[in-house]
Short mmCIF file of C-alpha atoms in Angstrom, two decimals:
data_model
loop_
_atom_site.label_atom_id
_atom_site.label_comp_id
_atom_site.label_asym_id
_atom_site.label_seq_id
_atom_site.Cartn_x
_atom_site.Cartn_y
_atom_site.Cartn_z
CA UNK Z 1 -64.78 4.85 -33.72
CA UNK Z 2 -66.00 1.53 -35.49
CA UNK Z 3 -69.53 0.12 -34.91
CA UNK Z 4 -67.39 -2.81 -33.82
CA UNK Z 5 -65.49 -1.40 -30.95
CA UNK Z 6 -68.52 0.43 -29.63
CA UNK Z 7 -70.62 -2.64 -29.43
CA UNK Z 8 -67.68 -4.78 -27.36
CA UNK Z 9 -67.00 -1.84 -25.31
CA UNK Z 10 -70.89 -1.64 -24.36
CA UNK Z 11 -71.09 -5.31 -23.54
CA UNK Z 12 -68.55 -4.53 -20.67
CA UNK Z 13 -71.85 -4.00 -18.87
CA UNK Z 14 -72.96 -7.30 -19.59
CA UNK Z 15 -75.20 -8.97 -21.67
CA UNK Z 16 -77.57 -7.19 -23.72
CA UNK Z 17 -79.73 -7.36 -26.77
CA UNK Z 18 -79.26 -5.70 -30.22
CA UNK Z 19 -82.02 -3.05 -30.00
CA UNK Z 20 -80.70 -2.27 -26.63
CA UNK Z 21 -77.14 -1.81 -27.43
CA UNK Z 22 -78.37 0.32 -30.39
CA UNK Z 23 -79.83 3.03 -28.49
CA UNK Z 24 -77.20 2.74 -25.84
CA UNK Z 25 -74.52 3.73 -28.35
CA UNK Z 26 -76.48 7.12 -29.17
CA UNK Z 27 -76.99 7.60 -25.57
CA UNK Z 28 -73.43 7.24 -24.18
CA UNK Z 29 -72.18 9.52 -27.26
CA UNK Z 30 -74.00 12.06 -26.42
CA UNK Z 31 -75.87 11.59 -29.97
CA UNK Z 32 -72.43 11.78 -32.08
CA UNK Z 33 -72.97 8.08 -32.71
CA UNK Z 34 -76.43 7.17 -34.38
CA UNK Z 35 -76.42 4.39 -36.32
CA UNK Z 36 -78.85 2.08 -38.45
CA UNK Z 37 -80.12 -0.79 -36.63
CA UNK Z 38 -79.35 -3.15 -39.24
CA UNK Z 39 -75.59 -2.24 -38.74
CA UNK Z 40 -75.87 -2.89 -35.35
CA UNK Z 41 -77.32 -6.54 -36.07
CA UNK Z 42 -74.94 -7.29 -38.52
CA UNK Z 43 -72.34 -6.28 -36.85
CA UNK Z 44 -72.96 -8.71 -33.60
CA UNK Z 45 -73.73 -11.53 -36.26
CA UNK Z 46 -69.75 -10.65 -37.46
CA UNK Z 47 -68.38 -10.32 -33.90
CA UNK Z 48 -70.24 -13.81 -32.76
CA UNK Z 49 -68.56 -15.37 -35.93
CA UNK Z 50 -65.13 -13.87 -35.09
CA UNK Z 51 -65.35 -15.36 -31.77
CA UNK Z 52 -65.61 -12.16 -29.92
CA UNK Z 53 -69.20 -12.48 -29.07
CA UNK Z 54 -71.73 -15.39 -28.06
CA UNK Z 55 -74.90 -15.93 -27.27
CA UNK Z 56 -76.24 -15.76 -23.82
CA UNK Z 57 -79.50 -16.79 -23.72
CA UNK Z 58 -82.67 -14.43 -24.25
CA UNK Z 59 -84.76 -11.68 -22.50
CA UNK Z 60 -88.36 -13.20 -21.06
CA UNK Z 61 -90.26 -11.92 -24.30
CA UNK Z 62 -87.81 -13.38 -26.66
CA UNK Z 63 -84.85 -11.01 -27.63
CA UNK Z 64 -81.67 -12.90 -28.08
CA UNK Z 65 -79.00 -11.82 -25.33
CA UNK Z 66 -75.11 -11.34 -26.30
CA UNK Z 67 -72.46 -11.38 -24.01
CA UNK Z 68 -68.61 -10.86 -25.02
CA UNK Z 69 -65.97 -13.66 -25.21
CA UNK Z 70 -63.00 -13.63 -23.05
CA UNK Z 71 -61.22 -12.62 -26.64
CA UNK Z 72 -64.10 -10.10 -26.86
CA UNK Z 73 -63.16 -8.53 -23.72
CA UNK Z 74 -59.39 -8.20 -24.31
CA UNK Z 75 -60.35 -6.11 -27.47
CA UNK Z 76 -62.97 -3.93 -25.73
CA UNK Z 77 -60.05 -3.33 -23.00
CA UNK Z 78 -57.55 -2.75 -25.91
CA UNK Z 79 -59.94 0.08 -27.02
CA UNK Z 80 -60.62 1.58 -23.93
CA UNK Z 81 -56.67 1.50 -23.35
CA UNK Z 82 -56.15 3.75 -26.73
CA UNK Z 83 -55.99 1.38 -29.39
CA UNK Z 84 -57.48 3.31 -32.31
CA UNK Z 85 -59.25 1.71 -35.06
CA UNK Z 86 -57.74 1.11 -38.35
CA UNK Z 87 -58.15 4.30 -40.64
CA UNK Z 88 -59.94 5.69 -37.75
CA UNK Z 89 -59.47 9.80 -37.05
CA UNK Z 90 -57.80 9.94 -33.47
CA UNK Z 91 -59.60 13.04 -32.60
CA UNK Z 92 -62.72 11.33 -32.71
CA UNK Z 93 -61.75 7.96 -31.25
CA UNK Z 94 -60.28 10.18 -28.28
CA UNK Z 95 -63.98 12.04 -28.05
CA UNK Z 96 -66.01 8.66 -28.31
CA UNK Z 97 -63.63 7.01 -26.23
CA UNK Z 98 -63.74 9.71 -23.17
CA UNK Z 99 -67.73 9.87 -23.72
CA UNK Z 100 -68.51 6.05 -23.29
CA UNK Z 101 -65.92 5.52 -20.49
CA UNK Z 102 -67.11 8.34 -18.21
CA UNK Z 103 -70.75 7.14 -18.96
CA UNK Z 104 -70.09 3.40 -18.02
CA UNK Z 105 -70.15 2.66 -14.28
CA UNK Z 106 -68.44 -0.23 -14.95
CA UNK Z 107 -64.92 1.67 -16.33
CA UNK Z 108 -62.85 3.81 -14.57
CA UNK Z 109 -62.63 6.96 -16.63
CA UNK Z 110 -59.81 8.72 -15.09
CA UNK Z 111 -57.10 6.43 -16.15
CA UNK Z 112 -58.81 6.89 -19.83
CA UNK Z 113 -58.52 10.54 -19.61
CA UNK Z 114 -55.30 10.54 -18.18
CA UNK Z 115 -54.10 8.20 -20.98
CA UNK Z 116 -55.48 10.51 -23.88
CA UNK Z 117 -53.96 13.40 -22.33
CA UNK Z 118 -50.72 11.81 -22.47
CA UNK Z 119 -50.94 10.61 -25.97
CA UNK Z 120 -52.14 13.97 -27.31
CA UNK Z 121 -49.35 15.79 -25.24
CA UNK Z 122 -46.98 13.29 -27.42
CA UNK Z 123 -48.58 14.14 -30.85
CA UNK Z 124 -48.29 17.80 -29.78
CA UNK Z 125 -44.27 17.42 -28.93
CA UNK Z 126 -43.87 15.45 -32.26
CA UNK Z 127 -45.70 18.53 -34.81
CA UNK Z 128 -43.55 21.08 -32.44
CA UNK Z 129 -40.24 18.94 -33.47
CA UNK Z 130 -41.32 18.77 -37.24
CA UNK Z 131 -42.26 22.37 -36.96
CA UNK Z 132 -38.89 23.53 -36.03
CA UNK Z 133 -37.31 21.29 -38.25
CA UNK Z 134 -39.42 22.85 -41.07
CA UNK Z 135 -38.51 26.23 -39.97
CA UNK Z 136 -34.87 25.49 -40.44
CA UNK Z 137 -35.19 24.46 -43.88
CA UNK Z 138 -36.00 28.02 -44.97
CA UNK Z 139 -38.65 29.96 -46.48
CA UNK Z 140 -37.55 29.51 -49.80
CA UNK Z 141 -39.53 26.41 -50.64
CA UNK Z 142 -43.09 26.64 -51.00
CA UNK Z 143 -43.59 23.19 -50.06
CA UNK Z 144 -41.99 23.93 -47.15
CA UNK Z 145 -43.96 26.72 -46.05
CA UNK Z 146 -47.13 24.54 -46.93
CA UNK Z 147 -45.78 21.66 -44.67
CA UNK Z 148 -44.98 23.99 -41.88
CA UNK Z 149 -48.54 25.56 -41.76
CA UNK Z 150 -50.24 22.38 -41.59
CA UNK Z 151 -47.97 21.14 -38.60
CA UNK Z 152 -48.68 24.43 -36.78
CA UNK Z 153 -52.43 23.30 -37.56
CA UNK Z 154 -51.42 20.11 -36.26
CA UNK Z 155 -50.34 21.39 -32.88
CA UNK Z 156 -53.47 23.47 -32.51
CA UNK Z 157 -55.39 20.75 -32.84
CA UNK Z 158 -53.40 18.88 -29.98
CA UNK Z 159 -53.94 22.13 -28.01
CA UNK Z 160 -57.42 21.98 -28.56
CA UNK Z 161 -58.14 18.59 -27.39
CA UNK Z 162 -55.93 19.12 -24.47
CA UNK Z 163 -58.07 21.67 -23.43
CA UNK Z 164 -61.27 19.44 -23.73
CA UNK Z 165 -59.56 16.83 -21.94
CA UNK Z 166 -58.33 19.23 -19.28
CA UNK Z 167 -61.88 21.23 -18.75
CA UNK Z 168 -63.49 17.65 -17.61
CA UNK Z 169 -63.81 17.57 -13.61
CA UNK Z 170 -64.60 15.28 -11.00
CA UNK Z 171 -68.45 16.31 -11.02
CA UNK Z 172 -68.61 15.87 -14.93
CA UNK Z 173 -67.49 12.03 -14.09
CA UNK Z 174 -70.28 11.82 -11.34
CA UNK Z 175 -73.04 13.22 -13.36
CA UNK Z 176 -72.46 11.43 -16.81
CA UNK Z 177 -72.36 7.92 -15.87
CA UNK Z 178 -75.54 5.83 -15.64
CA UNK Z 179 -76.83 2.10 -16.00
CA UNK Z 180 -78.01 0.42 -18.99
CA UNK Z 181 -81.30 1.09 -19.51
CA UNK Z 182 -84.24 -1.37 -18.56
CA UNK Z 183 -87.09 0.02 -20.37
CA UNK Z 184 -88.31 -2.75 -22.97
CA UNK Z 185 -88.07 -1.80 -26.55
CA UNK Z 186 -91.25 -1.84 -28.64
CA UNK Z 187 -89.25 -3.35 -31.35
CA UNK Z 188 -86.38 -5.73 -31.53
CA UNK Z 189 -84.98 -8.61 -33.66
CA UNK Z 190 -86.25 -11.95 -32.63
CA UNK Z 191 -85.26 -14.99 -33.71
CA UNK Z 192 -87.27 -16.15 -36.91
CA UNK Z 193 -90.12 -18.76 -35.81
CA UNK Z 194 -89.64 -22.11 -37.75
CA UNK Z 195 -92.66 -22.65 -40.03
CA UNK Z 196 -95.19 -25.60 -39.12
CA UNK Z 197 -96.22 -27.75 -41.37
CA UNK Z 198 -99.72 -26.21 -41.72
CA UNK Z 199 -98.37 -22.98 -42.34
CA UNK Z 200 -96.51 -24.48 -45.43
CA UNK Z 201 -99.43 -25.88 -46.61
CA UNK Z 202 -101.39 -23.10 -46.30
CA UNK Z 203 -98.79 -21.16 -48.33
CA UNK Z 204 -98.78 -23.84 -51.25
CA UNK Z 205 -102.79 -23.69 -51.35
CA UNK Z 206 -102.88 -19.73 -51.66
#
């Protein structure tokens, strides 16, 4: 899961400041996704430039708040609906998508999980068809045997994901969801304070 996708989905919960989003990502993925705080802020800046996120005022103590634009909400919904990031591993995308969905009270996780099951069933069926075709090619070609072994591994991977998804029960959905933290951060990026003329003179005299 790209940090871009993560921040967009987390903002479905409502406006948030950068360090709040930074901690929320780690919490909602069970510690799987821990990124540098600077990467979080840089990604928010890019999302703002791209028109997916916009300023939403600030907290009482001056931390800038961010919120989704309509285009950002479309992008967030697309990822939750199964649009994997470019070059991303489907396994990690599925795990992260489910973990985030079940953690967010504002997201109905059951359709997300059902859609993941259907995608992995299709992957397993395609791999099974490929394995059958490879078997008909015979065992004479070593490359065919290696390809068949790789396809068998793909089937096993799909079965493992389906087993994980099948093990998610209603009590997991109830227990995993939590609202965004209201705890104030000890640090966070605040807007740079404009220098005063007196400070400029003091700097020049130093």
